[in-house]
Coordinates of C-alpha atoms and ligand atoms in Angstrom, one line a residue:
X1 CA -11.5 62.8 -2.2
X2 CA -10.7 60.8 -5.1
X3 CA -12.5 61.2 -8.4
X4 CA -14.4 58.0 -9.4
X5 CA -15.6 57.9 -12.9
X6 CA -19.1 56.4 -13.2
X7 CA -17.8 53.6 -15.4
X8 CA -15.2 52.6 -13.0
X9 CA -16.3 49.7 -10.7
X10 CA -14.9 48.2 -7.6
X11 CA -14.3 44.5 -8.1
X12 CA -13.2 42.0 -5.5
X13 CA -11.5 39.1 -7.2
X14 CA -11.1 35.9 -5.0
X15 CA -8.8 33.1 -6.0
X16 CA -9.1 29.6 -4.6
X17 CA -6.3 27.3 -3.9
X18 CA -6.0 25.6 -7.1
X19 CA -6.0 29.0 -8.9
X20 CA -2.8 30.0 -7.1
X21 CA -1.4 26.4 -6.8
X22 CA 1.9 27.0 -8.7
X23 CA 4.0 30.0 -9.6
X24 CA 2.7 29.7 -13.3
X25 CA -0.9 29.8 -12.0
X26 CA -0.1 32.8 -9.8
X27 CA 1.4 34.6 -12.8
X28 CA -1.9 33.6 -14.8
X29 CA -3.9 35.1 -12.0
X30 CA -2.1 38.4 -12.2
X31 CA -3.0 38.5 -15.8
X32 CA -6.7 38.4 -14.8
X33 CA -6.2 41.2 -12.3
X34 CA -4.3 43.3 -14.9
X35 CA -7.4 42.7 -17.3
X36 CA -9.7 44.1 -14.7
X37 CA -7.4 47.0 -14.1
X38 CA -6.9 47.7 -17.7
X39 CA -10.7 48.0 -18.1
X40 CA -10.6 50.8 -15.9
X41 CA -11.9 49.0 -12.6
X42 CA -10.4 49.2 -9.2
X43 CA -9.6 45.7 -7.8
X44 CA -9.2 44.1 -4.3
X45 CA -7.8 40.6 -4.4
X46 CA -8.6 38.0 -1.8
X47 CA -6.6 34.8 -1.9
X48 CA -6.6 31.2 -0.4
X49 CA -3.5 29.3 0.3
X50 CA -1.7 27.4 -2.5
X51 CA -3.7 24.1 -3.0
X52 CA -2.8 21.4 -0.5
X53 CA -0.9 23.8 1.8
X54 CA -3.7 24.2 4.4
X55 CA -4.0 20.3 4.5
X56 CA -0.4 20.0 5.1
X57 CA -0.6 22.7 7.9
X58 CA -3.6 20.8 9.5
X59 CA -1.8 17.6 9.6
X60 CA 1.3 19.2 11.2
X61 CA -1.0 20.6 14.0
X62 CA -2.8 17.4 14.4
X63 CA 0.4 15.9 15.8
X64 CA -1.0 17.4 19.0
X65 CA -4.5 17.7 20.6
X66 CA -6.4 20.3 18.7
X67 CA -9.0 20.7 21.5
X68 CA -6.1 21.7 23.8
X69 CA -4.3 24.1 21.2
X70 CA -7.0 26.0 19.3
X71 CA -5.0 29.2 19.4
X72 CA -1.9 27.6 18.1
X73 CA -3.9 25.7 15.5
X74 CA -5.2 28.9 13.9
X75 CA -1.8 30.4 14.2
X76 CA -0.4 27.6 12.2
X77 CA -3.2 26.9 9.4
X78 CA -3.5 30.6 8.8
X79 CA 0.0 30.9 7.3
X80 CA -0.7 29.5 3.9
X81 CA -2.5 32.6 3.0
X82 CA 0.5 34.7 4.1
X83 CA 2.6 32.9 1.5
X84 CA 0.3 33.1 -1.5
X85 CA -0.6 36.9 -1.0
X86 CA 3.2 37.8 -1.0
X87 CA 3.8 35.7 -4.0
X88 CA 1.0 37.3 -5.9
X89 CA 2.4 40.7 -4.8
X90 CA 5.9 39.8 -6.2
X91 CA 4.3 38.5 -9.4
X92 CA 2.3 41.6 -9.9
X93 CA 5.2 43.7 -9.6
X94 CA 6.8 41.9 -12.6
X95 CA 4.0 43.2 -14.8
X96 CA 4.3 46.6 -13.6
X97 CA 1.5 46.7 -11.0
X98 CA 1.7 47.7 -7.3
X99 CA 0.0 45.3 -5.0
X100 CA -0.1 45.7 -1.2
X101 CA -0.2 42.3 0.7
X102 CA -2.4 42.4 3.8
X103 CA -3.0 40.0 6.5
X104 CA -6.2 40.0 8.5
X105 CA -4.9 41.9 11.6
X106 CA -3.4 44.8 9.3
X107 CA -6.8 45.8 8.0
X108 CA -8.1 44.7 10.5
X109 CA -10.7 42.0 9.9
X110 CA -12.1 41.4 13.3
X111 CA -13.4 38.0 14.1
X112 CA -15.2 36.5 17.2
X113 CA -13.0 34.6 19.7
X114 CA -14.2 31.0 18.3
X115 CA -10.8 29.5 17.2
X116 CA -11.1 27.5 14.1
X117 CA -14.5 28.8 13.2
X118 CA -14.5 32.5 14.1
X119 CA -17.4 34.7 12.7
X120 CA -16.5 37.9 11.0
X121 CA -17.6 40.9 13.3
X122 CA -16.2 43.8 11.5
X123 CA -14.0 44.9 8.8
X124 CA -12.5 48.4 8.8
X125 CA -12.7 49.3 5.1
X126 CA -10.3 52.4 5.3
X127 CA -7.0 50.9 4.6
X128 CA -8.4 48.8 1.7
X129 CA -10.1 51.9 0.0
X130 CA -7.0 54.0 0.6
X131 CA -4.9 51.5 -1.3
X132 CA -7.3 51.2 -4.1
X133 CA -7.7 54.9 -4.4
X134 CA -4.0 55.3 -4.8
X135 CA -4.1 53.1 -7.9
X136 CA -2.7 50.1 -6.1
X137 CA -4.2 46.6 -5.4
X138 CA -4.9 45.3 -1.9
X139 CA -4.0 41.5 -1.9
X140 CA -5.9 40.2 1.2
X141 CA -5.2 36.9 3.0
X142 CA -8.4 34.9 3.1
X143 CA -9.5 32.6 5.8
X144 CA -8.0 34.8 8.7
X145 CA -8.9 37.5 11.0
X146 CA -8.0 38.9 14.3
X147 CA -10.0 38.6 17.6
X148 CA -10.4 40.9 20.4
X149 CA -7.3 39.7 22.1
X150 CA -5.1 40.3 19.1
X151 CA -5.0 36.5 18.4
X152 CA -5.1 35.3 14.9
X153 CA -8.5 33.3 14.1
X154 CA -9.6 31.4 11.1
X155 CA -13.0 31.2 9.5
X156 CA -13.3 27.4 8.9
X157 CA -12.3 25.4 5.9
X158 CA -13.2 27.1 2.7
X159 CA -13.4 30.5 4.6
X160 CA -11.7 32.5 2.0
X161 CA -15.0 32.7 0.3
X162 CA -16.5 34.4 3.3
X163 CA -13.5 36.7 3.5
X164 CA -14.0 37.7 -0.1
X165 CA -17.8 38.4 0.2
X166 CA -17.2 40.2 3.5
X167 CA -14.6 42.5 1.9
X168 CA -16.9 43.0 -1.0
X169 CA -19.8 44.0 1.3
X170 CA -17.4 46.3 3.3
X171 CA -16.1 48.3 0.5
X172 CA -19.5 48.3 -1.3
X173 CA -18.0 46.6 -4.4
X174 CA -20.0 46.2 -7.5
X175 CA -19.2 42.6 -7.9
X176 CA -17.5 39.8 -6.0
X177 CA -15.9 37.3 -8.6
X178 CA -15.0 34.0 -6.9
X179 CA -12.3 32.4 -9.3
X180 CA -12.1 28.5 -8.9
X181 CA -11.3 25.3 -10.8
X182 CA -14.8 24.9 -12.4
X183 CA -16.5 27.3 -14.5
X184 CA -19.7 27.9 -12.4
X185 CA -22.2 26.3 -10.1
X186 CA -23.7 23.2 -11.7
X187 CA -26.7 21.0 -11.2
X188 CA -24.4 18.7 -9.3
X189 CA -20.6 18.2 -8.7
X190 CA -19.4 18.2 -12.2
X191 CA -16.4 15.9 -11.1
X192 CA -19.0 13.1 -10.3
X193 CA -21.9 13.6 -12.5
X194 CA -20.8 13.9 -16.2
X195 CA -24.1 15.3 -17.3
X196 CA -24.1 18.1 -14.8
X197 CA -25.3 21.4 -16.4
X198 CA -23.9 24.9 -15.6
X199 CA -26.4 27.3 -14.2
X200 CA -26.4 30.8 -15.4
X201 CA -27.8 31.9 -12.0
X202 CA -28.9 30.5 -8.8
X203 CA -31.0 32.2 -6.1
X204 CA -29.2 32.9 -2.8
X205 CA -31.7 30.7 -1.0
X206 CA -31.1 27.7 -3.2
X207 CA -27.3 28.1 -2.9
X208 CA -27.4 28.4 0.8
X209 CA -29.2 25.0 1.1
X210 CA -26.9 23.6 -1.6
X211 CA -23.8 24.8 0.2
X212 CA -24.9 23.7 3.6
X213 CA -25.7 20.2 2.1
X214 CA -22.2 19.7 1.0
X215 CA -21.4 21.7 -2.4
X216 CA -18.3 23.0 -1.2
X217 CA -17.8 25.4 -4.2
X218 CA -18.9 28.1 -1.9
X219 CA -18.5 28.2 1.9
X220 CA -22.1 28.3 3.3
X221 CA -21.3 31.5 5.5
X222 CA -20.2 33.2 2.3
X223 CA -23.8 32.7 0.7
X224 CA -25.3 33.9 4.0
X225 CA -23.2 37.1 4.0
X226 CA -23.9 37.6 0.2
X227 CA -27.6 37.3 0.9
X228 CA -27.5 39.5 3.8
X229 CA -25.6 42.3 2.3
X230 CA -26.9 41.8 -1.4
X231 CA -23.5 41.2 -2.7
X232 CA -23.4 40.5 -6.5
X233 CA -21.5 37.1 -6.5
X234 CA -20.1 35.4 -9.6
X235 CA -18.4 31.9 -9.5
X236 CA -16.2 31.5 -12.5
X237 CA -13.1 29.7 -13.8
X238 CA -9.7 31.2 -13.4
X239 CA -8.7 29.1 -16.4
X240 CA -11.4 30.1 -19.0
X241 CA -12.3 33.5 -17.5
X242 CA -15.6 33.1 -19.2
X243 CA -18.9 34.2 -17.6
X244 CA -19.9 32.0 -14.7
X245 CA -22.9 31.6 -12.4
X246 CA -24.4 34.5 -10.7
X247 CA -26.2 34.5 -7.3
X248 CA -29.3 36.3 -7.5
X249 CA -32.5 37.2 -5.6
X250 CA -35.3 34.7 -6.2
X251 CA -37.4 35.2 -9.1
X252 CA -40.7 34.0 -10.6
X253 CA -39.3 31.6 -13.2
X254 CA -37.1 29.9 -10.6
X255 CA -40.1 28.9 -8.5
X256 CA -41.0 26.5 -11.3
X257 CA -37.9 24.6 -11.0
X258 CA -38.8 21.5 -9.0
X259 CA -35.4 20.4 -8.3
X260 CA -32.5 22.5 -9.2
X261 CA -29.5 20.7 -7.9
X262 CA -28.2 17.7 -6.1
X263 CA -25.6 17.9 -3.4
X264 CA -23.7 15.3 -1.4
X265 CA -21.6 15.2 1.7
X266 CA -19.2 12.4 2.7
X267 CA -18.8 13.9 6.0
X268 CA -21.4 11.9 7.8
X269 CA -21.4 9.5 10.8
X270 CA -24.4 7.9 12.2
X271 CA -25.1 6.9 15.9
X272 CA -28.0 4.6 16.9
X273 CA -28.9 4.2 20.6
X274 CA -30.8 0.9 21.2
X275 CA -33.6 0.2 23.7
X276 CA -33.8 3.5 25.4
X277 CA -36.5 3.8 28.2
X278 CA -39.1 5.9 26.8
X279 CA -40.1 8.9 29.0
X280 CA -40.2 12.6 28.8
X281 CA -36.7 14.3 28.6
X282 CA -34.9 11.7 26.8
X283 CA -34.1 13.8 23.8
X284 CA -32.6 16.6 25.9
X285 CA -30.5 14.0 27.8
X286 CA -28.9 12.9 24.5
X287 CA -28.5 16.3 23.0
X288 CA -27.6 18.7 25.7
X289 CA -24.2 17.2 26.5
X290 CA -23.5 17.1 22.8
X291 CA -24.4 20.8 22.5
X292 CA -22.3 21.7 25.4
X293 CA -19.4 19.9 23.6
X294 CA -20.0 22.1 20.5
X295 CA -20.9 19.0 18.5
X296 CA -23.3 19.7 15.7
X297 CA -26.1 17.1 15.2
X298 CA -27.8 17.0 11.8
X299 CA -30.5 14.2 11.0
X300 CA -32.4 12.9 13.9
X301 CA -34.9 9.9 13.8
X302 CA -36.8 8.5 16.8
X303 CA -38.4 5.2 16.3
X304 CA -41.2 3.6 18.2
X305 CA -41.0 0.1 19.4
X306 CA -43.3 -2.9 20.0
X307 CA -43.9 -2.8 23.7
X308 CA -44.2 1.0 23.6
X309 CA -41.6 1.2 26.4
X310 CA -38.3 1.2 24.6
X311 CA -37.5 3.4 21.6
X312 CA -34.4 3.8 19.4
X313 CA -32.7 7.1 18.6
X314 CA -30.5 7.6 15.4
X315 CA -28.7 10.9 14.7
X316 CA -25.9 11.9 12.4
X317 CA -22.8 14.1 13.4
X318 CA -19.7 15.0 11.4
X319 CA -17.2 12.2 11.1
X320 CA -14.4 14.1 13.0
X321 CA -16.8 14.2 15.9
X322 CA -17.8 10.5 16.0
X323 CA -15.2 9.4 18.5
X324 CA -15.9 12.2 21.1
X325 CA -19.8 11.7 20.4
X326 CA -19.4 8.0 21.5
X327 CA -17.5 8.7 24.5
X328 CA -20.1 11.4 25.6
X329 CA -22.8 8.9 25.1
X330 CA -21.0 6.3 27.2
X331 CA -20.3 8.9 29.9
X332 CA -24.1 9.4 30.1
X333 CA -25.3 5.9 29.5
X334 CA -26.8 5.7 33.0
X335 CA -28.8 9.0 32.6
X336 CA -30.0 8.2 29.1
X337 CA -30.7 4.5 29.9
X338 CA -29.9 3.0 26.6
X339 CA -28.9 -0.7 26.3
X340 CA -26.3 -0.5 23.5
X341 CA -24.8 1.8 20.8
X342 CA -24.3 1.1 17.1
X343 CA -22.2 3.4 14.9
X344 CA -21.5 3.7 11.2
X345 CA -18.5 5.9 9.8
X346 CA -18.9 5.2 6.1
X347 CA -22.2 7.0 5.2
X348 CA -23.0 9.9 2.8
X349 CA -25.8 12.3 2.6
X350 CA -27.5 12.9 -0.8
X351 CA -29.8 15.9 -1.0
X352 CA -32.1 17.3 -3.8
X353 CA -32.8 21.1 -3.7
X354 CA -35.4 23.1 -5.4
X355 CA -37.6 26.1 -4.5
X356 CA -40.4 24.2 -6.5
X357 CA -40.8 21.6 -3.7
X358 CA -42.7 24.2 -1.7
X359 CA -45.8 23.8 -3.9
X360 CA -45.3 20.3 -5.5
X361 CA -46.1 17.0 -4.2
X362 CA -44.5 13.6 -5.1
X363 CA -41.0 14.8 -5.4
X364 CA -39.9 12.6 -2.3
X365 CA -41.3 9.5 -3.7
X366 CA -39.8 10.1 -7.1
X367 CA -36.5 10.4 -5.3
X368 CA -37.0 7.2 -3.3
X369 CA -38.2 5.0 -6.3
X370 CA -35.1 6.3 -8.2
X371 CA -32.8 5.1 -5.5
X372 CA -34.7 1.9 -5.1
X373 CA -34.4 1.0 -8.8
X374 CA -30.7 1.3 -8.3
X375 CA -31.0 -1.1 -5.3
X376 CA -29.5 1.6 -3.0
X377 CA -30.7 1.3 0.5
X378 CA -31.7 4.5 2.5
X379 CA -30.8 4.5 6.1
X380 CA -32.4 8.0 7.3
X381 CA -34.5 10.5 5.6
X382 CA -35.0 14.2 6.5
X383 CA -36.9 16.9 4.7
X384 CA -37.4 20.7 4.9
X385 CA -39.2 23.1 2.7
X386 CA -36.9 23.1 -0.2
X387 CA -34.9 20.0 0.3
X388 CA -34.9 16.2 0.7
X389 CA -31.9 14.5 2.1
X390 CA -31.2 10.6 2.4
X391 CA -28.3 8.8 4.1
X392 CA -26.9 6.1 2.1
X393 CA -23.7 4.0 2.1
X394 CA -20.7 6.0 0.9
X395 CA -19.9 3.5 -1.9
X396 CA -23.1 4.5 -3.7
X397 CA -22.8 8.2 -4.1
X398 CA -21.7 8.2 -7.7
X399 CA -24.6 6.0 -8.7
X400 CA -27.1 7.9 -6.7
X401 CA -26.2 11.3 -7.9
X402 CA -26.2 10.2 -11.5
X403 CA -29.5 8.3 -11.0
X404 CA -31.3 11.2 -9.5
X405 CA -29.7 13.7 -11.9
X406 CA -31.4 11.8 -14.8
X407 CA -34.7 11.1 -12.8
X408 CA -35.1 14.9 -12.3
X409 CA -34.1 15.6 -16.0
X410 CA -31.4 18.1 -14.8
X411 CA -29.2 17.7 -17.8
X412 CA -32.1 19.1 -20.0
X413 CA -33.0 22.8 -19.5
Ligands
ADP501 P1 -11.4 26.6 -4.4 O1 -10.0 25.9 -4.1 O2 -11.4 27.4 -5.6 O3 -12.0 27.3 -3.3 P2 -13.2 24.3 -4.0 O4 -12.5 23.0 -4.2 O5 -13.4 24.8 -2.6 O6 -12.4 25.4 -4.8 O7 -14.6 24.2 -4.7 C1 -14.6 24.0 -6.1 C2 -15.1 22.4 -6.2 O8 -16.4 22.3 -5.7 C3 -15.1 21.9 -7.6 O9 -14.0 21.5 -8.0 C4 -16.2 20.7 -7.5 O10 -15.7 19.4 -7.5 C5 -16.9 21.1 -6.2 N1 -18.3 21.1 -6.4 C6 -19.3 20.4 -5.7 N2 -20.4 20.7 -5.9 C7 -20.5 21.5 -7.0 C8 -21.5 22.0 -7.8 N3 -22.7 21.9 -7.6 N4 -20.9 23.0 -8.9 C9 -19.7 23.3 -9.0 N5 -18.7 22.7 -8.2 C10 -19.1 21.8 -7.3
LIG502 N1 -7.1 27.8 2.7 C1 -8.2 27.5 3.6 C2 -8.7 26.2 3.3 O1 -8.2 25.4 2.6 C3 -9.3 28.4 3.2 C4 -9.9 28.5 1.8 O2 -9.1 28.0 1.0 O3 -11.0 29.0 1.5 O4 -9.8 25.8 3.8
MG503 MG1 -13.2 26.7 -1.6

């Protein structure tokens, strides 16, 4: 039994790729760890690979057919984190701290068997807590775990966020600090919208929509996990170290916020099937082979037609899935009974998010007229309780984000 003083907190510090992108940055990160330790807290570190490394590993693996080599793919792309955690450990030693670099299998962080997008099933907290209670610092490789067959699995791009929140939940950390290259969560991507405003807090629910609509600052699953286990998450800059944005439970004040943020995703491809014979079962004929192939379909629109016999179907998939989707449609052409297929690979999805949309009307029209006044054409629209998404040509992302940002007065508190 180790004595824990009441003021002593358990903090998870997660460092993203740019925060550990060079040796100097790694040394800087060690000073952030040191600061937390010196203020009397216990720390567990979770790190990403150095920036650019995972992309390099992915392109190496892509010399071969990934669908036939998923085990090897995860074995390759997980190595970036192995390098960064060992470097952090070396750098900590230089300033007199003892780090213990740990790979997923050593802890173990157990993941499901889905290579490239495994879910975290379980984390054994004992090793991590033992290290911390000895006054040492576990430095945990993000993004990776081990499956029931002892293979390395990875958690999807951006997965270190999920590793960090999962570790925080497992060791019941008082806080999970996600250090990145912006100083918090903004009303829109601050790299595109100059007037984007930093939020002091955002509800789990809004952040969940925000993340799943493309705001890659947090991986969607990390937000889900934080919400489920009520982990106190802060997103902050590793450069300034200033107070960032906290994820919180929804409160009254937030409900008034009509639109709280704008997200975008460039990862959109559009498929339109023209002149399908309209009869019961058409939709399932289109979508069941896609779901069997594990292809995720996002926006779906079915349109009527003049003679009442033929309809069109438009839907979107992730760009990387477009080719496979087309060939699946061609294979099923006779069954689906469509005439031809049209595709578009240069589209973007722009979405406005806000809890206030539940109770306010007119938000959608305000969005459409804002885009119209910029002469931006909308291809597809989809809505849910707290968001409205439109599909537009990729080249208009910047124009659309900035126009919507000012239409909904997001730069003003
Ligand atoms: P890390 O390498 O630290 O994991 P990421 O690149 O995954 O960092 O995420 C940080 C990036 O997220 C920022 O550089 C920013 O461009 C982008 N981003 C998109 N939307 C937002 C937003 N609403 N608020 C803050 N950052 C955002
Ligand atoms: N290194 C992994 C990636 O680039 C995981 C992460 O950074 O969160 O996706
Ligand atoms: Mg990230």
